[in-house]
Amino acid sequence: MSSERIIYLPLGGAGEIGMNAYVYGYGKPGNERLILVDLGVAFPDMDTSPGVDLIFADLTWLRQNRNRLEAIFITHAHEDHVGAIGHCWESLGVPVYARAFTANIARGKLDEYGFSAETVTTCSPWPETVQAGPFRVGFVPISHSIPESSGLVIDTPQGRLIHTGDFKLDPAPLVGEAFDPELWGSISAGGVRALICDSTNVFSQHPGRSESTLGPEIVSLVEQAPNMVVATSFASNVARVKTLAEAGERAGRSICLLGRAMRRMIEASIETGVLSSFPKVVSPEEASDIPRENLMLIVTGSQGERRAASAQLSRGKYNGLELKEGDMFLFSSKTIPGNEKEVARIMNALSEKGVDVVDDSNGRYHVSGHANRPDLERLQDIVNPQIVVPMHGEHRHLREHVKLAEARGRAGVLAVNGTMVDLSGNMPKIAGYVETGRTYLDGRVQIGALDGIVRDRIRMALNGHVLVTVILDEEDEPLGEPWCELSGLAETGRSNAPLVDVLEADLTQFLGRAGEATLTDDDKLEEGMRRIVRNTTSNEIGKKPEVTVVISRLS
């Protein structure tokens, strides 16, 4: 029996949707050579990560083993797969491989941090391969909601692995490559040890629909609109943006793209040859002079992002353009779970302006970029792997996908973030666990999710904050009375006196009663004053705030 083994270790993206980061290894246990597939982000929310800019997978284990890391391979250019490359590459320092469109996006992200464009190598699709230590890796075209998505063939000395990336089985995606069952059959003909597979839509029972089915519906909708039309979708869904633009052009409207990400994706598509043509667009300045019934805006912000074009248009003007009563706003997108409140806020703000909002509740103006259950079954049957490892999904998706694999006679393994799986034998084995978590980009610095910074921010948001200042003289006696500053708390409580006055009076009494042992010990003094503030505030207004005590001693 060989002393080498194949391992699979998700650090992000398994047990959640977002911040994808998957490690593969081959070699002697504990000394495997490693590659990383994808390096993405997740997005914060005000409930669990207020003030945070982006969320990455915790790469501590990988950094500790960076001398074993050979390369990074990026399957496609969605933010949850490539968004962390600029933030995290320096601590890993290995070559990055991607196809042309994805490489273009990755280079832009690395350039923001001053890293060389040569860091990223542009790869041609299968059958071209890249040697990375004991691995030989090839990019196999597969359809998704962004151009040039690829699954990865990962060949090891003990057999072939196939990592699907995000995918759907679309025979006519309009932009990018169609799903080619013969190609996928040919790469699987020699036997596949494990299929590591997207699980996002495992609960959707109907076969996925093609992007090409949307055009006629969108054209009809735009042609019938009497006033200005605004449409939003994922900027990265270049096929959808093109479909929207062509629908507007066919209806005799001038097209204006609003939002940096929207323009960047179209530019990258043209630069890399993904798009050979795109309807002529006008600038926001030119759009201001075009009659409203002859204008269509295609804008960013389909997920309710507060600074994106959709949100700003819902609040007022954006780049000199404004929505008015009788205009139409189309959401040609699905709302990602967790973004419902933000999207609903924009929809209601638009409605208050008298704008007619059209969403995808009837399924006519959006199709998913992920494989549904029958599509997962079909791909499994084409590839016919010995083992199925679900990834890219919440825990319930992974668990259901394991059941699906086992029902079709294949071994399945449930591996959430931090689970190291040995894929060497006839059956997958759990080889161990590593510590995983989240890293927050908070302003310009990266912090750990367990560092307490965001936790304290949440506590202050929930409970308010009181700053207490007290000065003691050379004899350790209070010099004057302590004073308080309140943040996020009601000013008056049950006693009908200003809360700050009640707090200062109670603190003065406490200091007057305090003995020498308390007055000479900063820790005891701080703890006592914190307790007084929390108890008094609770009695007055029913809140127990966060408290900061500043003790100044005159020497």
XYZ file of C-alpha atoms in Angstrom:
555
model
C 0.000 0.000 0.000
C 1.335 3.451 -0.927
C 2.495 5.684 1.903
C 1.279 8.736 -0.039
C -2.282 9.975 0.098
C -4.652 12.447 -1.590
C -6.330 14.944 0.714
C -9.150 17.441 0.269
C -9.538 20.260 2.803
C -12.120 23.044 2.436
C -11.194 26.217 4.309
C -14.207 28.151 3.047
C -17.299 27.464 0.945
C -18.302 24.126 2.485
C -21.157 24.598 4.944
C -21.838 28.098 3.615
C -22.221 29.911 0.304
C -19.324 32.305 -0.196
C -15.574 32.782 0.492
C -14.589 29.638 -1.403
C -11.142 28.208 -0.652
C -10.377 24.516 -1.228
C -7.038 22.815 -0.565
C -5.887 19.629 -2.299
C -2.791 17.726 -1.223
C -0.718 14.745 -2.289
C 2.199 13.093 -0.498
C 3.143 11.527 2.808
C 0.756 12.429 5.654
C 1.678 15.784 7.113
C 4.049 16.553 4.257
C 1.698 16.638 1.283
C 2.372 19.129 -1.490
C -0.625 21.443 -1.761
C -2.623 23.482 -4.241
C -5.407 25.957 -3.467
C -8.537 26.183 -5.614
C -10.222 29.607 -5.453
C -9.764 32.419 -2.963
C -13.032 34.275 -2.520
C -14.928 36.577 -0.205
C -18.252 36.670 1.572
C -20.151 39.859 2.268
C -21.006 41.243 5.719
C -24.378 42.123 7.161
C -25.384 44.531 9.890
C -26.675 41.772 12.175
C -23.522 39.667 12.466
C -20.651 41.787 11.132
C -21.498 45.516 11.382
C -18.938 47.861 9.881
C -16.976 45.034 8.249
C -16.043 45.527 4.595
C -15.386 41.943 3.445
C -15.033 38.454 4.918
C -12.362 35.912 3.940
C -11.678 32.333 4.917
C -9.201 31.957 7.772
C -5.990 30.926 6.007
C -3.918 30.402 9.166
C -3.358 26.684 8.484
C -2.382 27.377 4.887
C 0.030 30.144 5.873
C 1.632 27.840 8.418
C 2.171 25.354 5.572
C 2.952 27.841 2.803
C 6.293 26.141 2.123
C 4.243 23.166 0.880
C 1.913 25.254 -1.333
C 2.609 24.994 -5.070
C -0.005 27.225 -6.737
C -3.467 28.791 -6.695
C -6.040 27.931 -9.391
C -9.097 30.176 -9.908
C -12.145 28.554 -11.513
C -13.999 31.771 -12.424
C -14.258 35.476 -11.690
C -17.133 35.718 -9.231
C -16.218 37.586 -6.057
C -16.825 34.550 -3.858
C -14.091 32.751 -5.824
C -11.523 35.444 -6.692
C -12.407 38.422 -4.479
C -9.764 37.758 -1.795
C -6.797 37.334 -4.122
C -5.553 40.899 -3.704
C -5.991 40.858 0.069
C -4.436 37.461 0.763
C -1.922 36.688 -1.988
C 1.099 38.311 -0.296
C 0.943 35.921 2.660
C 0.894 32.906 0.299
C 3.215 34.082 -2.457
C 2.709 31.380 -5.102
C 1.801 31.533 -8.810
C -1.860 32.056 -9.716
C -3.400 30.297 -12.731
C -6.668 31.214 -14.464
C -8.243 31.491 -17.879
C -8.100 34.823 -19.734
C -11.242 36.552 -18.457
C -10.690 35.446 -14.862
C -7.003 36.342 -15.101
C -7.954 39.840 -16.270
C -10.136 40.329 -13.186
C -7.546 38.783 -10.844
C -4.773 41.029 -12.175
C -6.941 44.065 -11.517
C -7.389 43.019 -7.901
C -3.669 42.331 -7.432
C -2.786 45.645 -9.070
C -4.768 47.505 -6.408
C -2.232 46.201 -3.887
C 0.820 46.818 -6.045
C 1.458 43.211 -7.055
C 2.811 42.384 -10.489
C 0.556 41.296 -13.333
C 3.041 38.456 -13.893
C 1.762 36.884 -10.671
C -1.148 35.515 -12.749
C -0.562 33.113 -15.629
C -3.252 32.925 -18.301
C -4.135 29.333 -19.186
C -5.820 27.915 -22.252
C -8.679 25.451 -21.778
C -8.355 21.670 -21.765
C -6.375 19.798 -23.004
C -3.669 22.286 -21.903
C -2.496 21.492 -18.368
C -0.278 23.012 -15.687
C 2.198 21.002 -13.614
C 2.159 22.056 -9.956
C 4.263 19.721 -7.847
C 2.676 16.256 -8.032
C -0.496 17.691 -9.596
C -1.317 18.220 -13.246
C -4.271 20.599 -13.541
C -6.418 21.493 -16.557
C -9.286 23.968 -17.021
C -12.379 22.316 -18.511
C -14.998 24.765 -19.871
C -18.420 24.604 -18.227
C -21.363 26.998 -18.361
C -22.204 29.344 -15.486
C -23.480 32.910 -15.060
C -20.097 34.474 -15.854
C -17.803 33.967 -18.857
C -15.109 31.292 -19.024
C -16.095 29.318 -15.946
C -14.135 26.111 -15.686
C -14.122 22.881 -13.826
C -10.687 21.538 -12.964
C -9.197 18.192 -13.858
C -6.721 17.497 -11.056
C -4.516 14.529 -11.869
C -2.512 12.905 -9.065
C -0.267 9.821 -9.014
C -3.225 7.953 -7.484
C -5.963 9.015 -9.860
C -8.025 11.812 -11.317
C -10.119 14.289 -9.348
C -12.646 16.642 -10.961
C -13.569 19.882 -9.207
C -16.657 21.314 -10.929
C -16.482 24.891 -9.698
C -19.858 26.629 -10.021
C -21.793 25.324 -13.005
C -25.023 24.717 -14.857
C -25.742 22.502 -17.865
C -26.630 25.208 -20.377
C -26.566 24.237 -24.079
C -26.969 27.894 -25.172
C -25.539 30.340 -22.608
C -25.247 33.197 -25.181
C -21.894 34.325 -23.781
C -19.157 31.867 -22.878
C -19.011 28.165 -23.603
C -21.967 25.806 -23.683
C -21.905 22.650 -21.597
C -20.324 19.918 -23.720
C -21.342 16.459 -22.483
C -18.951 14.742 -24.913
C -15.990 16.692 -23.543
C -16.951 15.874 -19.969
C -17.451 12.256 -20.950
C -14.013 12.116 -22.534
C -12.193 13.526 -19.477
C -13.979 10.926 -17.353
C -13.484 7.917 -19.593
C -10.353 6.686 -17.834
C -12.024 6.673 -14.433
C -12.523 9.427 -11.850
C -11.654 8.842 -8.233
C -13.669 11.799 -6.869
C -16.053 14.454 -8.154
C -15.990 17.542 -5.931
C -19.247 19.173 -6.872
C -21.345 22.356 -6.568
C -24.362 21.751 -4.285
C -26.191 25.106 -4.408
C -29.439 24.003 -6.091
C -29.648 20.392 -4.922
C -33.195 20.999 -3.619
C -34.490 22.395 -6.958
C -36.377 19.533 -8.572
C -36.698 20.777 -12.164
C -33.897 20.820 -14.762
C -32.179 24.194 -15.053
C -33.245 26.588 -17.806
C -30.987 28.059 -20.448
C -29.975 31.712 -20.499
C -31.216 31.837 -24.092
C -34.850 31.413 -22.968
C -34.948 34.878 -21.381
C -34.434 37.087 -24.428
C -37.992 37.099 -25.840
C -39.569 37.749 -22.410
C -37.258 40.681 -21.678
C -37.707 42.153 -25.170
C -41.487 42.036 -24.803
C -41.345 43.689 -21.384
C -39.074 46.527 -22.517
C -41.011 47.173 -25.739
C -44.243 47.635 -23.801
C -42.817 50.073 -21.225
C -44.094 53.637 -21.864
C -41.364 55.534 -20.012
C -37.756 55.053 -18.935
C -36.651 51.487 -18.203
C -34.029 50.598 -15.599
C -32.782 47.022 -15.187
C -30.393 45.526 -12.675
C -28.603 42.186 -12.609
C -25.275 40.815 -11.421
C -22.600 42.820 -13.221
C -20.640 39.604 -13.720
C -23.508 37.988 -15.622
C -22.250 39.341 -18.918
C -24.730 37.278 -20.946
C -27.640 38.801 -19.007
C -26.275 42.327 -19.334
C -25.947 41.787 -23.078
C -29.489 40.350 -23.280
C -30.842 43.402 -21.454
C -28.895 45.801 -23.649
C -30.023 44.081 -26.849
C -33.639 44.156 -25.650
C -33.337 47.902 -25.098
C -31.687 48.425 -28.468
C -34.423 46.424 -30.207
C -37.014 48.633 -28.523
C -35.289 51.707 -29.968
C -33.714 52.827 -26.718
C -30.270 54.210 -25.990
C -28.344 52.122 -23.458
C -26.472 53.558 -20.481
C -24.434 51.414 -18.074
C -24.300 52.734 -14.514
C -21.931 51.424 -11.860
C -18.181 50.809 -11.935
C -18.516 47.012 -11.704
C -20.918 46.915 -14.658
C -18.547 48.853 -16.901
C -15.521 46.880 -15.658
C -17.064 43.503 -16.521
C -18.070 44.572 -20.019
C -14.617 46.074 -20.621
C -12.918 42.874 -19.404
C -15.180 40.794 -21.668
C -14.247 42.848 -24.714
C -10.525 42.952 -23.821
C -10.346 39.165 -23.490
C -12.488 38.375 -26.517
C -15.393 36.947 -24.516
C -17.658 39.553 -26.139
C -17.247 40.164 -29.849
C -20.013 42.762 -29.898
C -22.143 44.800 -27.514
C -24.800 47.433 -28.223
C -23.522 51.007 -28.356
C -23.728 52.713 -24.971
C -24.063 56.380 -24.028
C -22.521 58.185 -21.069
C -24.651 59.402 -18.130
C -24.138 62.965 -19.400
C -25.460 62.027 -22.836
C -28.327 60.066 -21.267
C -29.556 63.196 -19.479
C -30.443 64.748 -22.846
C -32.282 61.700 -24.240
C -36.112 61.548 -23.956
C -37.059 59.182 -21.135
C -39.139 56.912 -23.370
C -36.037 56.361 -25.506
C -33.650 55.459 -22.662
C -32.723 52.271 -20.816
C -30.333 52.171 -17.869
C -28.575 48.938 -16.858
C -27.311 49.370 -13.327
C -25.452 47.661 -10.489
C -26.966 46.828 -7.107
C -29.284 43.863 -7.666
C -28.593 42.670 -4.102
C -29.471 45.937 -2.391
C -25.912 47.214 -1.903
C -26.279 50.653 -0.342
C -23.660 52.424 -2.456
C -24.549 50.782 -5.777
C -26.478 52.528 -8.532
C -29.847 50.870 -7.766
C -29.889 52.066 -4.157
C -28.779 55.564 -5.075
C -31.443 55.865 -7.784
C -34.058 54.722 -5.261
C -33.000 57.537 -2.913
C -32.616 60.313 -5.487
C -30.317 61.256 -8.346
C -27.315 59.257 -9.528
C -24.909 60.713 -12.081
C -27.534 63.334 -12.861
C -30.225 60.741 -13.669
C -33.449 60.363 -11.720
C -36.407 57.972 -11.708
C -39.898 59.400 -11.999
C -43.481 58.192 -11.727
C -44.380 55.747 -14.481
C -40.822 54.508 -15.053
C -40.152 50.748 -14.818
C -37.453 49.015 -12.775
C -36.640 45.368 -13.567
C -34.781 43.074 -11.163
C -33.385 40.474 -13.582
C -31.787 38.551 -10.733
C -32.460 36.303 -7.791
C -32.123 37.759 -4.315
C -29.374 35.902 -2.469
C -30.567 34.655 0.954
C -29.649 37.265 3.546
C -30.154 40.219 1.191
C -33.964 40.240 1.272
C -34.306 43.257 3.579
C -31.953 45.435 1.548
C -33.630 44.538 -1.750
C -37.114 45.095 -0.291
C -35.997 48.498 1.016
C -35.018 49.556 -2.518
C -38.212 48.164 -4.027
C -40.352 50.083 -1.552
C -38.387 53.298 -2.083
C -38.925 52.921 -5.832
C -42.628 52.269 -5.309
C -42.917 55.455 -3.264
C -41.597 57.322 -6.313
C -44.370 55.812 -8.427
C -41.969 53.480 -10.246
C -43.335 50.139 -11.441
C -41.125 47.382 -9.988
C -40.855 44.044 -11.809
C -39.057 41.203 -10.037
C -38.390 37.548 -10.827
C -41.133 36.052 -8.674
C -42.654 34.445 -11.777
C -39.326 33.125 -13.135
C -39.621 34.937 -16.464
C -36.651 37.294 -16.225
C -33.916 35.285 -14.502
C -32.406 31.804 -14.621
C -30.011 30.399 -12.059
C -26.322 29.896 -12.777
C -26.217 26.694 -10.719
C -27.158 23.122 -11.549
C -30.486 21.862 -10.220
C -30.971 18.363 -8.821
C -31.638 16.622 -12.190
C -28.537 18.374 -13.601
C -26.409 17.128 -10.692
C -27.678 13.617 -11.381
C -26.847 13.970 -15.058
C -23.307 15.187 -14.409
C -22.705 12.386 -11.902
C -23.793 9.869 -14.514
C -21.521 11.420 -17.171
C -18.461 11.546 -14.909
C -19.316 8.329 -13.007
C -16.971 9.052 -10.084
C -16.122 6.562 -7.391
C -16.636 9.231 -4.707
C -18.778 12.390 -4.607
C -17.673 15.245 -2.337
C -20.301 18.008 -2.152
C -19.023 21.571 -1.822
C -20.312 25.122 -2.385
C -23.391 24.975 -0.204
C -24.809 25.297 3.273
C -24.756 22.244 5.537
C -28.243 21.156 4.448
C -27.194 21.320 0.787
C -24.085 19.219 1.391
C -26.007 16.635 3.407
C -28.722 16.307 0.755
C -26.092 15.999 -1.965
C -24.438 13.119 -0.078
C -27.819 11.377 0.052
C -28.239 11.964 -3.688
C -24.847 10.406 -4.449
C -25.439 7.403 -2.219
C -28.894 6.824 -3.731
C -27.163 6.463 -7.099
C -24.679 3.916 -5.764
C -21.704 6.186 -5.153
C -19.781 6.930 -1.971
C -20.464 10.390 -0.593
C -18.747 12.304 2.189
C -19.984 15.329 4.131
C -16.992 17.631 4.617
C -17.574 21.110 6.013
C -14.867 23.728 6.425
C -11.877 22.376 8.328
C -12.578 18.714 7.541
C -9.598 16.935 5.994
C -10.710 14.031 3.794
C -8.428 11.224 2.638
C -9.468 10.281 -0.909
C -6.815 7.615 -1.440
C -8.755 4.423 -0.803
C -11.928 2.942 -2.177
C -13.939 4.869 0.401
C -13.344 8.422 1.628
C -12.026 8.723 5.183
C -11.979 11.680 7.562
C -8.258 12.209 8.184
C -8.569 14.977 10.743
C -9.667 18.530 11.341
C -7.980 21.927 11.233
C -9.070 25.152 12.877
C -11.045 27.317 10.460
C -13.021 30.477 10.799
C -13.397 33.906 9.286
C -11.131 36.854 8.731
C -12.684 40.311 8.491
C -11.433 43.174 6.367
C -12.247 46.059 8.698
C -11.234 49.291 7.028
C -7.605 48.790 6.042
C -6.755 45.962 8.422
C -7.562 42.266 8.645
C -8.877 41.016 11.971
C -9.926 37.621 13.255
C -13.586 36.922 13.796
C -12.759 35.878 17.371
C -10.635 38.932 18.168
C -13.610 40.542 19.915
C -13.653 43.749 17.867
C -16.865 43.046 15.977
C -18.392 41.429 19.065
C -17.804 44.655 21.028
C -19.264 46.664 18.132
C -22.413 44.528 18.226
C -22.671 44.925 22.004
C -22.425 48.695 21.711
C -25.043 48.690 18.963
C -27.417 46.605 21.094
C -26.792 48.172 24.494
C -25.341 51.660 24.032
C -22.198 52.988 25.660
C -21.273 55.085 28.690
C -17.878 56.747 29.121
C -17.047 57.542 32.764
C -14.149 59.833 33.709
C -12.850 60.343 37.232
C -9.804 62.242 38.529
C -8.058 61.436 41.827
C -5.531 63.700 43.551
C -2.181 62.882 45.136
C -3.957 61.594 48.249
C -6.093 59.166 46.188
C -9.184 61.259 46.850
C -11.685 62.181 44.108
C -11.007 65.596 42.628
C -14.482 66.871 41.923
C -17.280 64.602 40.754
C -17.050 61.933 38.039
C -18.727 62.779 34.765
C -20.398 60.643 32.108
C -20.907 60.792 28.357
C -23.698 58.695 26.811
C -23.884 57.190 23.328
C -26.921 55.386 21.953
C -28.995 55.635 25.139
C -32.227 57.407 26.031
C -31.532 60.689 27.792
C -34.298 60.394 30.439
C -35.459 57.378 32.464
C -38.109 56.405 34.982
C -37.048 59.063 37.531
C -37.774 61.804 34.939
C -34.311 63.268 35.542
C -31.573 63.315 32.894
C -29.923 59.890 32.903
C -26.471 61.461 32.929
C -27.331 63.352 36.160
C -28.626 60.205 37.852
C -25.504 58.273 36.864
C -23.142 60.990 38.072
C -24.995 61.268 41.395
C -24.830 57.511 42.012
C -21.153 57.404 41.056
C -20.398 60.301 43.409
C -22.106 58.414 46.230
C -20.103 55.312 45.429
C -16.824 57.233 45.552
C -17.836 58.832 48.808
C -18.400 55.422 50.392
C -15.362 53.743 48.851
C -12.552 52.800 51.206
C -8.817 53.206 50.674
C -8.467 49.670 49.289
C -10.816 50.555 46.424
C -9.582 54.103 45.783
C -5.953 52.984 45.487
C -6.685 50.019 43.182
C -7.618 50.950 39.598
C -9.083 47.519 38.860
C -11.393 47.547 41.890
C -12.377 51.157 41.244
C -13.136 50.496 37.583
C -15.163 47.362 38.349
C -17.200 49.142 41.029
C -18.016 52.116 38.804
C -18.896 49.841 35.886
C -21.311 47.913 38.105
C -22.971 51.135 39.327
C -23.433 52.418 35.763
C -24.944 49.164 34.493
C -27.296 48.762 37.459
C -28.458 52.378 37.451
C -28.997 52.421 33.681
C -30.921 49.158 33.908
C -33.196 50.598 36.624
C -33.720 53.833 34.709
C -34.195 52.685 31.106
C -33.965 48.884 31.122
C -30.591 48.673 29.324
C -27.187 47.427 30.517
C -24.698 49.402 28.433
C -21.077 48.811 27.587
C -19.017 50.935 29.964
C -15.562 52.476 29.605
C -14.012 53.924 32.768
C -11.112 56.378 32.484
C -9.212 56.922 35.756
C -6.709 59.779 35.897
C -4.401 60.163 38.914
C -2.465 63.327 39.701
C 1.098 62.549 40.695
